[in-house]
Amino acid sequence: MLHSPVNRRAWRTVLVLASSLLAACGGDPPPPTPDPPQVTLLIPEQNVAGTGLKFNVTVTGCDAVSALNIYDRTTFLKTLPYATGTANLELLASDIRYSDPLVGIAASLSLVAEAVCDDGRKGSSLPQAATFFPVSKVVDDPEGINLYSHPLAIDGSGSTISFLSCAKKSRATDLERMYRHGATGGVGTTITVPFPCNASTEITPRHGTTKKRWVWTPDSGAFAIDDTFKVVSQTVSTMKIDSLVVLPDGDALIRTKAMELIRIAHESSGGLGLGEQKWRYVRDTAVAFGMAQPLVTGDNTALVVSQMPFVGNQAQIILEVIDLSTGALRATYTKEDYVGVDAEPPVPVAGFSSDGAVLYLGFVTGSNQSQISACVAVAEGCKGTASKWARSVTGRVTGIIPYAAGSRVAAVATQHVWSLDAATGAVRNREQRSVDANGALHVRQLIVPNQSTDLYFLNAPANTTGQAATLPLEIVAVDQQAGTDGQARELYRYQVPVSMGASLDDSNRLWLRTGVKLVQTQPSTQYRSARPVQ
């Protein structure tokens, strides 16, 4: 029932008296609930290729912390020790859940630290993003100047390893130098080199007998270095190189921008350090473009494929067989009459099987479509019995490279990599989808390990017309399930903000240069076990 104002005042008086009596009897109100602890997590380096990911945690508001739990998003990872103040902590490579679709390799993390006080109170930090790529070993770049970007070459493996690259150390007016350092860093060896190095420069594998390497830059020259890290041969300064391959005795077979073929000795002659020009092959009929690196065959010949000049939007492809001893032409085969789809068609691309039996040709057939054809190399045309197969793929083809001991063909488009069966041309990508470069990056370079079904490709920003080639920012590893029909899939992907270089050591292990560090990747088997096929 409702009460009058007088009655309500009486009730309030009774309540005040009751409260006073309770206080007099020891009935204190309960104390306020303490606030939860404050937790801060900071990651000093948020993009890491290493053996672990370092971070700092600070907890306030606990008399003592009974547990410090680390989560990736809502997934518990590990309990780490914590005493007081700011703790320097680390997650090891084995602590990450790479099989989580949100994580992958390189791991895309969102770390949260949860502190549990000894009285049971809990508090959590704000999430902090990080990218972590697990590797086996990290070596500091001894010069500390992003020296080993591209080109990058590696001699040896394990404790005998040494890294080679070339660059200008500081000012643009400095001399071009090549550097070699050991696995422990420290002071290395440098030599002044006769030609510039850039993102297009290639360092050939170390020759099995001579132990020499050739270093060459497109539209520039080439020089050879021996095992003692000395320049032992070089081309004349006026020679503009289109491609270079090393012959069985260590000499270089060079195709110039003028489409001449020249054999240069790996030893210098005379006082200028120039390699002897052993022969020069000049065609009776000029060609417009070289299409693939010449292939050295087992019968002392080289297969050379070229494109004749366009007539309108049509051009002819020819294959020449050149005697390596004399430079004489042994045979010529007409392969295709190529009809371009554009007013100024892109040059077709080509690649040889390792034994020279098959010539793979790639043509752009539409705005975002290409055709790959497998032709019998030493035969006329690429139809009928001279044709093995043809396959259409998405993208504008830029390269064709056999791999997996010749059982697969990598068809490289601007942003896509297709894995094709070398025998049938069937697409062997998982779910029939290409493995692609990230975002606007373009596929720049493929790395093919010996006797392996793995494949690596480096991706870089698109080149600006007239500018030097851009340096890679991303590497993607592709592996293959067992069996001849095994699907090729992306195994891992790692991107850096500045640039990277990559090369294989003598044990077939991949090394990366990221920032001012050189890192040895884990064996592919470890990445596979961390990210099994779904």
Short mmCIF file of C-alpha atoms in Angstrom, two decimals:
data_model
loop_
_atom_site.label_atom_id
_atom_site.label_comp_id
_atom_site.label_asym_id
_atom_site.label_seq_id
_atom_site.Cartn_x
_atom_site.Cartn_y
_atom_site.Cartn_z
CA MET A 1 0.00 0.00 0.00
CA LEU A 2 1.11 3.60 -0.46
CA HIS A 3 2.39 5.53 2.61
CA SER A 4 1.85 9.20 3.47
CA PRO A 5 4.92 11.53 3.63
CA VAL A 6 4.86 11.37 7.42
CA ASN A 7 4.91 7.59 7.40
CA ARG A 8 7.75 7.53 4.86
CA ARG A 9 9.85 9.77 7.11
CA ALA A 10 9.20 7.39 9.99
CA TRP A 11 10.37 4.41 7.95
CA ARG A 12 13.61 6.20 7.02
CA THR A 13 14.27 6.88 10.71
CA VAL A 14 13.82 3.19 11.48
CA LEU A 15 16.25 2.19 8.69
CA VAL A 16 18.91 4.64 9.94
CA LEU A 17 18.60 3.24 13.45
CA ALA A 18 18.90 -0.33 12.11
CA SER A 19 22.06 0.54 10.17
CA SER A 20 23.58 2.18 13.27
CA LEU A 21 22.85 -0.92 15.35
CA LEU A 22 24.49 -3.18 12.70
CA ALA A 23 27.60 -1.00 12.62
CA ALA A 24 27.79 -1.08 16.41
CA CYS A 25 27.68 -4.90 16.21
CA GLY A 26 30.67 -5.15 13.79
CA GLY A 27 28.79 -5.48 10.43
CA ASP A 28 31.25 -3.42 8.25
CA PRO A 29 30.32 -3.19 4.53
CA PRO A 30 32.51 -5.41 2.30
CA PRO A 31 35.63 -3.77 0.83
CA PRO A 32 35.54 -2.79 -2.89
CA THR A 33 36.71 -5.47 -5.38
CA PRO A 34 40.36 -4.82 -6.44
CA ASP A 35 40.93 -3.83 -10.06
CA PRO A 36 42.34 -6.50 -12.43
CA PRO A 37 46.09 -6.38 -13.13
CA GLN A 38 47.36 -4.19 -15.97
CA VAL A 39 49.30 -6.12 -18.64
CA THR A 40 51.38 -4.62 -21.46
CA LEU A 41 52.92 -6.66 -24.30
CA LEU A 42 55.37 -5.08 -26.75
CA ILE A 43 57.08 -6.69 -29.76
CA PRO A 44 60.27 -4.76 -30.65
CA GLU A 45 60.61 -6.36 -34.12
CA GLN A 46 57.27 -7.25 -35.65
CA ASN A 47 58.53 -9.00 -38.81
CA VAL A 48 61.06 -11.68 -37.90
CA ALA A 49 62.78 -14.56 -39.67
CA GLY A 50 64.47 -16.38 -36.82
CA THR A 51 64.57 -19.25 -34.39
CA GLY A 52 62.21 -17.46 -32.01
CA LEU A 53 60.06 -14.34 -31.57
CA LYS A 54 61.18 -11.98 -28.80
CA PHE A 55 58.78 -9.69 -26.90
CA ASN A 56 58.43 -7.83 -23.56
CA VAL A 57 55.68 -8.12 -20.94
CA THR A 58 55.03 -5.80 -17.99
CA VAL A 59 52.46 -6.58 -15.26
CA THR A 60 51.27 -4.15 -12.56
CA GLY A 61 48.56 -4.55 -9.92
CA CYS A 62 49.56 -8.00 -8.54
CA ASP A 63 51.40 -8.70 -5.29
CA ALA A 64 52.70 -11.75 -7.17
CA VAL A 65 51.97 -13.30 -10.58
CA SER A 66 51.14 -16.99 -10.43
CA ALA A 67 50.95 -17.52 -14.21
CA LEU A 68 51.68 -15.61 -17.41
CA ASN A 69 49.84 -17.18 -20.34
CA ILE A 70 50.50 -16.29 -23.99
CA TYR A 71 47.74 -16.60 -26.60
CA ASP A 72 47.54 -16.17 -30.35
CA ARG A 73 44.14 -14.58 -30.64
CA THR A 74 42.12 -17.01 -28.47
CA THR A 75 44.44 -20.01 -28.93
CA PHE A 76 46.61 -20.82 -25.91
CA LEU A 77 50.30 -21.15 -26.85
CA LYS A 78 52.43 -21.35 -23.72
CA THR A 79 52.85 -20.37 -20.05
CA LEU A 80 56.07 -18.40 -19.56
CA PRO A 81 57.93 -17.50 -16.34
CA TYR A 82 57.41 -14.03 -14.88
CA ALA A 83 58.72 -12.47 -11.67
CA THR A 84 58.39 -8.70 -11.62
CA GLY A 85 58.94 -5.57 -13.70
CA THR A 86 59.44 -5.92 -17.47
CA ALA A 87 60.28 -9.46 -18.58
CA ASN A 88 62.15 -10.18 -21.84
CA LEU A 89 60.48 -13.30 -23.22
CA GLU A 90 60.58 -15.45 -26.35
CA LEU A 91 58.32 -17.85 -28.20
CA LEU A 92 60.27 -20.59 -29.96
CA ALA A 93 59.50 -21.77 -33.46
CA SER A 94 57.97 -24.97 -32.05
CA ASP A 95 55.44 -23.00 -29.95
CA ILE A 96 53.48 -21.69 -32.96
CA ARG A 97 50.36 -23.40 -34.39
CA TYR A 98 51.18 -23.10 -38.11
CA SER A 99 48.41 -25.51 -39.14
CA ASP A 100 45.77 -22.97 -38.06
CA PRO A 101 44.34 -21.47 -41.30
CA LEU A 102 44.61 -17.99 -39.76
CA VAL A 103 48.31 -18.51 -39.02
CA GLY A 104 50.15 -20.38 -41.80
CA ILE A 105 53.85 -20.01 -42.66
CA ALA A 106 55.12 -17.34 -42.27
CA ALA A 107 52.98 -17.15 -39.13
CA SER A 108 50.55 -14.24 -38.96
CA LEU A 109 50.17 -13.74 -35.22
CA SER A 110 48.09 -11.60 -32.87
CA LEU A 111 49.70 -12.11 -29.45
CA VAL A 112 47.94 -11.54 -26.13
CA ALA A 113 49.50 -11.91 -22.67
CA GLU A 114 47.26 -12.92 -19.74
CA ALA A 115 48.52 -12.43 -16.19
CA VAL A 116 46.97 -14.38 -13.26
CA CYS A 117 47.60 -12.87 -9.80
CA ASP A 118 48.21 -15.09 -6.78
CA ASP A 119 44.75 -14.10 -5.50
CA GLY A 120 43.10 -15.31 -8.73
CA ARG A 121 42.56 -11.96 -10.45
CA LYS A 122 43.26 -11.92 -14.23
CA GLY A 123 44.15 -9.24 -16.76
CA SER A 124 45.06 -9.32 -20.45
CA SER A 125 47.09 -7.11 -22.75
CA LEU A 126 45.86 -5.58 -25.97
CA PRO A 127 46.65 -7.81 -29.00
CA GLN A 128 49.91 -7.13 -30.83
CA ALA A 129 50.44 -8.22 -34.46
CA ALA A 130 53.62 -9.96 -35.64
CA THR A 131 54.88 -11.97 -38.60
CA PHE A 132 57.21 -14.84 -37.75
CA PHE A 133 59.05 -17.06 -40.24
CA PRO A 134 60.79 -20.03 -38.54
CA VAL A 135 64.35 -20.75 -39.69
CA SER A 136 67.27 -22.90 -38.55
CA LYS A 137 70.06 -20.36 -38.24
CA VAL A 138 70.62 -16.59 -38.27
CA VAL A 139 73.90 -14.90 -39.26
CA ASP A 140 74.39 -11.14 -39.01
CA ASP A 141 75.21 -9.43 -42.29
CA PRO A 142 78.88 -8.62 -41.55
CA GLU A 143 78.80 -5.26 -43.32
CA GLY A 144 75.47 -4.24 -41.78
CA ILE A 145 74.38 -2.50 -45.01
CA ASN A 146 71.89 -4.91 -46.61
CA LEU A 147 74.81 -6.16 -48.64
CA TYR A 148 73.62 -9.63 -49.53
CA SER A 149 70.42 -8.81 -51.37
CA HIS A 150 70.70 -9.77 -55.02
CA PRO A 151 72.72 -11.30 -56.50
CA LEU A 152 73.49 -13.78 -53.72
CA ALA A 153 75.60 -16.92 -54.10
CA ILE A 154 76.81 -19.43 -51.54
CA ASP A 155 79.88 -21.66 -51.46
CA GLY A 156 79.96 -24.75 -49.26
CA SER A 157 77.64 -25.59 -46.37
CA GLY A 158 77.78 -25.86 -42.58
CA SER A 159 80.88 -24.37 -40.97
CA THR A 160 82.65 -23.99 -44.34
CA ILE A 161 79.97 -21.79 -45.87
CA SER A 162 80.74 -18.42 -47.45
CA PHE A 163 78.43 -15.79 -48.92
CA LEU A 164 79.09 -13.82 -52.12
CA SER A 165 77.41 -10.69 -53.41
CA CYS A 166 78.32 -7.40 -55.03
CA ALA A 167 77.27 -3.82 -54.43
CA LYS A 168 78.41 -0.27 -53.98
CA LYS A 169 79.03 0.15 -50.28
CA SER A 170 77.94 3.75 -49.89
CA ARG A 171 78.10 6.60 -52.39
CA ALA A 172 77.02 6.28 -56.00
CA THR A 173 80.55 7.27 -57.03
CA ASP A 174 82.12 4.32 -55.19
CA LEU A 175 83.71 1.53 -57.18
CA GLU A 176 81.69 -1.61 -57.71
CA ARG A 177 82.88 -4.32 -55.34
CA MET A 178 82.23 -7.97 -54.71
CA TYR A 179 82.20 -9.32 -51.16
CA ARG A 180 82.82 -12.74 -49.61
CA HIS A 181 82.26 -13.51 -45.91
CA GLY A 182 82.22 -16.68 -43.83
CA ALA A 183 79.49 -18.16 -41.67
CA THR A 184 80.66 -16.36 -38.53
CA GLY A 185 80.67 -12.90 -40.08
CA GLY A 186 83.60 -10.65 -39.29
CA VAL A 187 85.99 -9.11 -41.77
CA GLY A 188 85.71 -10.68 -45.20
CA THR A 189 87.34 -10.27 -48.59
CA THR A 190 86.46 -7.70 -51.23
CA ILE A 191 87.54 -7.25 -54.83
CA THR A 192 86.89 -4.46 -57.31
CA VAL A 193 84.91 -5.82 -60.25
CA PRO A 194 84.99 -4.58 -63.86
CA PHE A 195 81.23 -4.35 -64.47
CA PRO A 196 78.24 -3.08 -62.47
CA CYS A 197 75.96 -5.34 -60.47
CA ASN A 198 72.24 -4.81 -60.06
CA ALA A 199 69.04 -6.76 -59.42
CA SER A 200 69.42 -8.44 -62.84
CA THR A 201 72.97 -9.71 -62.22
CA GLU A 202 73.47 -13.49 -62.23
CA ILE A 203 76.17 -15.48 -60.43
CA THR A 204 76.49 -18.94 -61.97
CA PRO A 205 76.94 -22.08 -59.82
CA ARG A 206 80.50 -23.00 -58.93
CA HIS A 207 81.97 -25.19 -61.69
CA GLY A 208 82.67 -28.74 -60.55
CA THR A 209 86.18 -28.89 -62.04
CA THR A 210 87.52 -25.34 -62.31
CA LYS A 211 85.70 -24.16 -59.11
CA LYS A 212 85.05 -20.88 -60.93
CA ARG A 213 81.91 -18.82 -61.24
CA TRP A 214 80.85 -16.38 -63.94
CA VAL A 215 79.18 -13.12 -62.90
CA TRP A 216 77.22 -11.33 -65.62
CA THR A 217 74.73 -8.50 -65.98
CA PRO A 218 72.32 -8.22 -68.91
CA ASP A 219 73.18 -5.40 -71.31
CA SER A 220 76.60 -5.21 -69.67
CA GLY A 221 79.64 -7.52 -69.36
CA ALA A 222 80.81 -10.66 -67.58
CA PHE A 223 83.78 -11.77 -65.49
CA ALA A 224 84.93 -15.04 -63.93
CA ILE A 225 86.15 -15.48 -60.34
CA ASP A 226 88.15 -18.46 -59.10
CA ASP A 227 88.11 -20.32 -55.79
CA THR A 228 90.62 -17.88 -54.28
CA PHE A 229 88.22 -15.01 -55.02
CA LYS A 230 90.15 -13.38 -57.85
CA VAL A 231 88.95 -12.12 -61.22
CA VAL A 232 90.56 -14.49 -63.73
CA SER A 233 88.75 -13.61 -66.96
CA GLN A 234 86.43 -10.96 -68.32
CA THR A 235 84.74 -9.80 -71.51
CA VAL A 236 85.61 -6.64 -73.40
CA SER A 237 83.83 -3.56 -72.12
CA THR A 238 81.85 -3.11 -75.34
CA MET A 239 80.20 -6.54 -75.21
CA LYS A 240 76.51 -6.27 -74.27
CA ILE A 241 75.27 -9.60 -72.97
CA ASP A 242 71.83 -11.09 -73.51
CA SER A 243 72.50 -14.46 -71.83
CA LEU A 244 75.40 -16.61 -70.59
CA VAL A 245 75.77 -20.35 -69.98
CA VAL A 246 78.80 -22.22 -68.68
CA LEU A 247 80.27 -24.95 -70.90
CA PRO A 248 81.55 -28.31 -69.58
CA ASP A 249 85.17 -27.06 -69.43
CA GLY A 250 84.24 -23.81 -67.63
CA ASP A 251 84.28 -21.48 -70.65
CA ALA A 252 81.32 -19.14 -71.17
CA LEU A 253 78.96 -19.30 -74.13
CA ILE A 254 77.61 -15.78 -74.50
CA ARG A 255 74.73 -14.55 -76.61
CA THR A 256 75.06 -10.81 -77.16
CA LYS A 257 72.32 -8.23 -77.58
CA ALA A 258 73.25 -8.26 -81.27
CA MET A 259 72.33 -12.00 -81.22
CA GLU A 260 75.87 -13.20 -81.90
CA LEU A 261 77.21 -16.28 -80.12
CA ILE A 262 80.73 -16.02 -78.63
CA ARG A 263 82.81 -18.51 -76.68
CA ILE A 264 85.03 -16.86 -74.03
CA ALA A 265 87.78 -18.76 -72.17
CA HIS A 266 87.63 -18.95 -68.37
CA GLU A 267 91.32 -17.97 -68.19
CA SER A 268 92.65 -14.56 -69.21
CA SER A 269 95.22 -14.02 -71.91
CA GLY A 270 97.54 -11.03 -72.13
CA GLY A 271 97.93 -8.27 -69.59
CA LEU A 272 94.39 -6.90 -69.65
CA GLY A 273 92.73 -9.89 -68.00
CA LEU A 274 90.50 -10.56 -70.99
CA GLY A 275 89.33 -14.08 -71.75
CA GLU A 276 90.32 -15.42 -75.13
CA GLN A 277 87.56 -15.30 -77.73
CA LYS A 278 87.68 -18.84 -79.10
CA TRP A 279 85.04 -18.36 -81.79
CA ARG A 280 82.16 -16.14 -82.86
CA TYR A 281 79.03 -17.29 -84.69
CA VAL A 282 77.21 -14.68 -86.79
CA ARG A 283 74.07 -15.73 -88.64
CA ASP A 284 73.51 -15.12 -92.31
CA THR A 285 69.97 -14.04 -91.44
CA ALA A 286 69.43 -11.70 -88.50
CA VAL A 287 67.14 -12.69 -85.64
CA ALA A 288 65.21 -10.28 -83.45
CA PHE A 289 65.25 -11.89 -80.00
CA GLY A 290 66.86 -14.69 -78.07
CA MET A 291 64.18 -16.74 -76.33
CA ALA A 292 65.82 -19.14 -73.86
CA GLN A 293 69.32 -19.64 -72.55
CA PRO A 294 71.21 -21.88 -74.99
CA LEU A 295 71.28 -25.49 -73.82
CA VAL A 296 74.52 -27.49 -73.86
CA THR A 297 73.88 -31.07 -75.01
CA GLY A 298 75.88 -34.25 -74.51
CA ASP A 299 77.23 -34.36 -78.09
CA ASN A 300 79.30 -31.15 -77.88
CA THR A 301 76.59 -28.95 -79.31
CA ALA A 302 74.39 -26.13 -78.06
CA LEU A 303 70.71 -25.69 -78.91
CA VAL A 304 69.85 -22.04 -79.52
CA VAL A 305 66.25 -20.85 -80.00
CA SER A 306 65.46 -17.42 -81.42
CA GLN A 307 62.64 -15.39 -82.89
CA MET A 308 62.81 -13.89 -86.35
CA PRO A 309 61.67 -10.25 -86.75
CA PHE A 310 57.94 -9.58 -86.73
CA VAL A 311 56.19 -9.02 -90.03
CA GLY A 312 53.03 -7.28 -88.90
CA ASN A 313 52.11 -9.33 -85.85
CA GLN A 314 53.63 -12.58 -87.14
CA ALA A 315 57.08 -14.00 -86.48
CA GLN A 316 58.92 -17.26 -86.96
CA ILE A 317 60.80 -19.23 -84.31
CA ILE A 318 63.96 -21.09 -85.28
CA LEU A 319 66.19 -23.56 -83.44
CA GLU A 320 69.90 -23.81 -84.33
CA VAL A 321 72.35 -26.57 -83.44
CA ILE A 322 75.84 -25.06 -82.91
CA ASP A 323 79.12 -27.01 -82.71
CA LEU A 324 80.81 -25.99 -79.45
CA SER A 325 84.35 -26.71 -80.68
CA THR A 326 84.21 -24.54 -83.80
CA GLY A 327 81.07 -22.41 -83.59
CA ALA A 328 79.86 -23.94 -86.87
CA LEU A 329 76.14 -24.32 -87.60
CA ARG A 330 75.18 -28.00 -87.76
CA ALA A 331 71.43 -27.72 -88.39
CA THR A 332 68.45 -25.35 -88.32
CA TYR A 333 64.80 -26.16 -87.57
CA THR A 334 61.80 -23.92 -88.04
CA LYS A 335 59.51 -24.39 -85.06
CA GLU A 336 56.49 -22.09 -85.29
CA ASP A 337 54.91 -19.24 -87.19
CA TYR A 338 53.84 -17.12 -84.24
CA VAL A 339 50.83 -14.84 -84.65
CA GLY A 340 50.56 -12.26 -81.89
CA VAL A 341 47.31 -11.03 -80.37
CA ASP A 342 48.49 -7.43 -79.95
CA ALA A 343 49.62 -4.77 -82.37
CA GLU A 344 53.07 -5.17 -80.79
CA PRO A 345 52.98 -8.76 -79.51
CA PRO A 346 55.09 -9.80 -76.52
CA VAL A 347 58.05 -11.97 -77.37
CA PRO A 348 57.26 -15.68 -76.87
CA VAL A 349 59.22 -17.52 -74.18
CA ALA A 350 60.96 -20.88 -74.33
CA GLY A 351 62.71 -23.50 -72.21
CA PHE A 352 64.49 -26.79 -72.87
CA SER A 353 64.21 -30.09 -71.06
CA SER A 354 67.53 -30.93 -69.41
CA ASP A 355 68.40 -33.52 -72.08
CA GLY A 356 67.46 -31.21 -74.95
CA ALA A 357 64.80 -33.58 -76.28
CA VAL A 358 61.89 -31.18 -75.72
CA LEU A 359 61.52 -27.48 -76.46
CA TYR A 360 58.73 -25.77 -74.50
CA LEU A 361 57.24 -22.67 -76.11
CA GLY A 362 54.96 -20.13 -74.45
CA PHE A 363 52.68 -17.72 -76.34
CA VAL A 364 50.34 -15.02 -75.07
CA THR A 365 46.99 -15.82 -76.71
CA GLY A 366 44.68 -13.30 -75.04
CA SER A 367 44.55 -10.40 -72.62
CA ASN A 368 45.15 -12.76 -69.69
CA GLN A 369 45.67 -16.12 -71.36
CA SER A 370 48.65 -18.08 -72.68
CA GLN A 371 49.42 -21.39 -74.32
CA ILE A 372 52.33 -23.68 -73.45
CA SER A 373 53.42 -26.10 -76.19
CA ALA A 374 55.83 -29.03 -75.84
CA CYS A 375 57.69 -29.69 -79.10
CA VAL A 376 60.23 -32.30 -80.14
CA ALA A 377 63.31 -30.09 -80.17
CA VAL A 378 65.35 -31.45 -83.09
CA ALA A 379 62.48 -31.73 -85.55
CA GLU A 380 60.73 -29.47 -88.02
CA GLY A 381 57.70 -27.60 -86.70
CA CYS A 382 55.57 -28.37 -83.65
CA LYS A 383 52.61 -30.22 -85.10
CA GLY A 384 51.71 -33.86 -85.59
CA THR A 385 54.49 -36.15 -84.40
CA ALA A 386 56.64 -33.11 -83.56
CA SER A 387 54.07 -32.00 -80.96
CA LYS A 388 53.83 -33.67 -77.55
CA TRP A 389 51.06 -31.55 -76.00
CA ALA A 390 49.63 -28.02 -75.64
CA ARG A 391 48.02 -26.44 -72.58
CA SER A 392 46.25 -23.12 -71.96
CA VAL A 393 46.88 -21.31 -68.66
CA THR A 394 45.69 -18.08 -67.09
CA GLY A 395 48.14 -15.15 -67.21
CA ARG A 396 50.65 -13.71 -69.63
CA VAL A 397 53.50 -16.22 -69.76
CA THR A 398 56.99 -14.88 -68.97
CA GLY A 399 59.07 -18.03 -68.47
CA ILE A 400 59.14 -21.84 -68.73
CA ILE A 401 61.44 -23.85 -66.46
CA PRO A 402 61.52 -27.66 -66.05
CA TYR A 403 62.03 -28.94 -62.49
CA ALA A 404 61.52 -32.04 -60.30
CA ALA A 405 64.15 -33.99 -62.26
CA GLY A 406 62.38 -33.09 -65.50
CA SER A 407 58.99 -34.52 -64.49
CA ARG A 408 57.36 -31.07 -64.11
CA VAL A 409 57.36 -27.80 -66.00
CA ALA A 410 56.88 -24.47 -64.21
CA ALA A 411 54.95 -22.13 -66.48
CA VAL A 412 55.52 -18.65 -65.08
CA ALA A 413 53.10 -15.83 -65.83
CA THR A 414 53.35 -12.25 -64.61
CA GLN A 415 51.80 -13.09 -61.23
CA HIS A 416 51.12 -16.85 -61.46
CA VAL A 417 53.13 -20.07 -61.33
CA TRP A 418 51.61 -23.19 -62.89
CA SER A 419 52.95 -26.72 -62.36
CA LEU A 420 52.44 -28.83 -65.49
CA ASP A 421 53.10 -32.53 -66.01
CA ALA A 422 56.08 -32.69 -68.37
CA ALA A 423 54.77 -35.82 -70.11
CA THR A 424 51.15 -34.77 -70.67
CA GLY A 425 50.83 -31.05 -69.96
CA ALA A 426 48.18 -31.72 -67.29
CA VAL A 427 47.86 -29.05 -64.60
CA ARG A 428 49.22 -30.46 -61.32
CA ASN A 429 48.49 -27.46 -59.08
CA ARG A 430 46.35 -28.26 -56.08
CA GLU A 431 42.68 -27.65 -56.86
CA GLN A 432 43.78 -26.60 -60.37
CA ARG A 433 44.76 -23.17 -59.02
CA SER A 434 48.02 -21.41 -59.70
CA VAL A 435 50.32 -20.30 -56.87
CA ASP A 436 50.44 -16.51 -57.11
CA ALA A 437 52.57 -13.56 -56.12
CA ASN A 438 51.02 -11.42 -53.41
CA GLY A 439 49.10 -8.26 -54.32
CA ALA A 440 50.67 -6.26 -57.14
CA LEU A 441 54.03 -8.07 -56.98
CA HIS A 442 55.37 -9.82 -60.09
CA VAL A 443 57.18 -13.16 -60.24
CA ARG A 444 60.84 -12.23 -60.77
CA GLN A 445 63.03 -15.32 -60.28
CA LEU A 446 62.68 -19.09 -59.86
CA ILE A 447 65.08 -21.19 -57.78
CA VAL A 448 65.12 -24.89 -58.62
CA PRO A 449 66.90 -27.25 -56.16
CA ASN A 450 68.71 -30.24 -57.64
CA GLN A 451 66.92 -33.59 -57.44
CA SER A 452 63.95 -32.14 -55.58
CA THR A 453 60.25 -31.62 -56.26
CA ASP A 454 60.38 -28.32 -54.37
CA LEU A 455 60.36 -24.96 -56.13
CA TYR A 456 60.94 -21.40 -54.88
CA PHE A 457 60.03 -18.14 -56.56
CA LEU A 458 60.88 -14.56 -55.67
CA ASN A 459 58.44 -11.71 -56.26
CA ALA A 460 59.23 -8.04 -56.77
CA PRO A 461 57.41 -4.80 -57.62
CA ALA A 462 56.81 -4.28 -61.32
CA ASN A 463 59.68 -2.69 -63.21
CA THR A 464 59.32 0.92 -64.29
CA THR A 465 60.14 1.37 -67.96
CA GLY A 466 63.74 2.43 -68.39
CA GLN A 467 64.67 1.77 -64.75
CA ALA A 468 66.85 -0.97 -63.28
CA ALA A 469 65.18 -4.18 -62.14
CA THR A 470 63.51 -3.98 -58.74
CA LEU A 471 64.64 -6.14 -55.82
CA PRO A 472 62.42 -8.97 -54.50
CA LEU A 473 60.20 -8.48 -51.45
CA GLU A 474 58.64 -11.94 -51.17
CA ILE A 475 59.55 -15.61 -51.44
CA VAL A 476 57.07 -18.44 -51.98
CA ALA A 477 57.94 -22.13 -51.56
CA VAL A 478 56.01 -24.77 -53.51
CA ASP A 479 56.14 -28.44 -52.58
CA GLN A 480 54.60 -31.52 -54.17
CA GLN A 481 52.75 -34.51 -52.79
CA ALA A 482 54.31 -37.89 -53.46
CA GLY A 483 53.65 -39.69 -56.72
CA THR A 484 53.71 -38.73 -60.37
CA ASP A 485 50.27 -37.11 -60.06
CA GLY A 486 51.13 -35.36 -56.79
CA GLN A 487 49.66 -31.90 -56.45
CA ALA A 488 51.85 -28.81 -56.13
CA ARG A 489 50.80 -26.46 -53.34
CA GLU A 490 52.07 -23.38 -51.52
CA LEU A 491 54.15 -24.55 -48.56
CA TYR A 492 55.13 -21.16 -47.16
CA ARG A 493 55.25 -17.48 -48.07
CA TYR A 494 57.36 -14.75 -46.47
CA GLN A 495 57.43 -11.04 -47.29
CA VAL A 496 59.74 -8.28 -46.05
CA PRO A 497 59.25 -4.49 -46.23
CA VAL A 498 62.57 -3.62 -47.94
CA SER A 499 64.23 -6.34 -50.03
CA MET A 500 65.56 -9.88 -49.91
CA GLY A 501 67.96 -12.21 -51.68
CA ALA A 502 67.92 -15.99 -51.89
CA SER A 503 70.26 -18.81 -52.88
CA LEU A 504 70.94 -22.51 -52.26
CA ASP A 505 74.03 -23.78 -50.46
CA ASP A 506 75.91 -26.94 -51.47
CA SER A 507 73.56 -29.09 -49.36
CA ASN A 508 70.53 -27.76 -51.29
CA ARG A 509 69.37 -25.71 -48.27
CA LEU A 510 67.83 -22.32 -49.02
CA TRP A 511 69.31 -19.17 -47.47
CA LEU A 512 67.64 -15.75 -47.39
CA ARG A 513 69.00 -12.30 -46.83
CA THR A 514 66.39 -10.28 -44.92
CA GLY A 515 67.28 -6.83 -43.65
CA VAL A 516 70.83 -7.07 -42.28
CA LYS A 517 70.63 -10.79 -41.52
CA LEU A 518 71.32 -13.99 -43.43
CA VAL A 519 69.03 -16.86 -42.44
CA GLN A 520 69.14 -20.56 -43.24
CA THR A 521 65.67 -21.98 -43.75
CA GLN A 522 64.58 -25.22 -42.12
CA PRO A 523 64.52 -28.42 -44.20
CA SER A 524 61.35 -28.67 -46.25
CA THR A 525 60.34 -31.75 -44.26
CA GLN A 526 59.99 -29.62 -41.12
CA TYR A 527 57.76 -27.09 -42.84
CA ARG A 528 55.64 -29.94 -44.20
CA SER A 529 55.23 -31.48 -40.75
CA ALA A 530 54.18 -28.10 -39.34
CA ARG A 531 51.68 -27.56 -42.14
CA PRO A 532 50.36 -30.94 -43.32
CA VAL A 533 48.21 -31.23 -46.41
CA GLN A 534 44.59 -30.49 -45.44
#
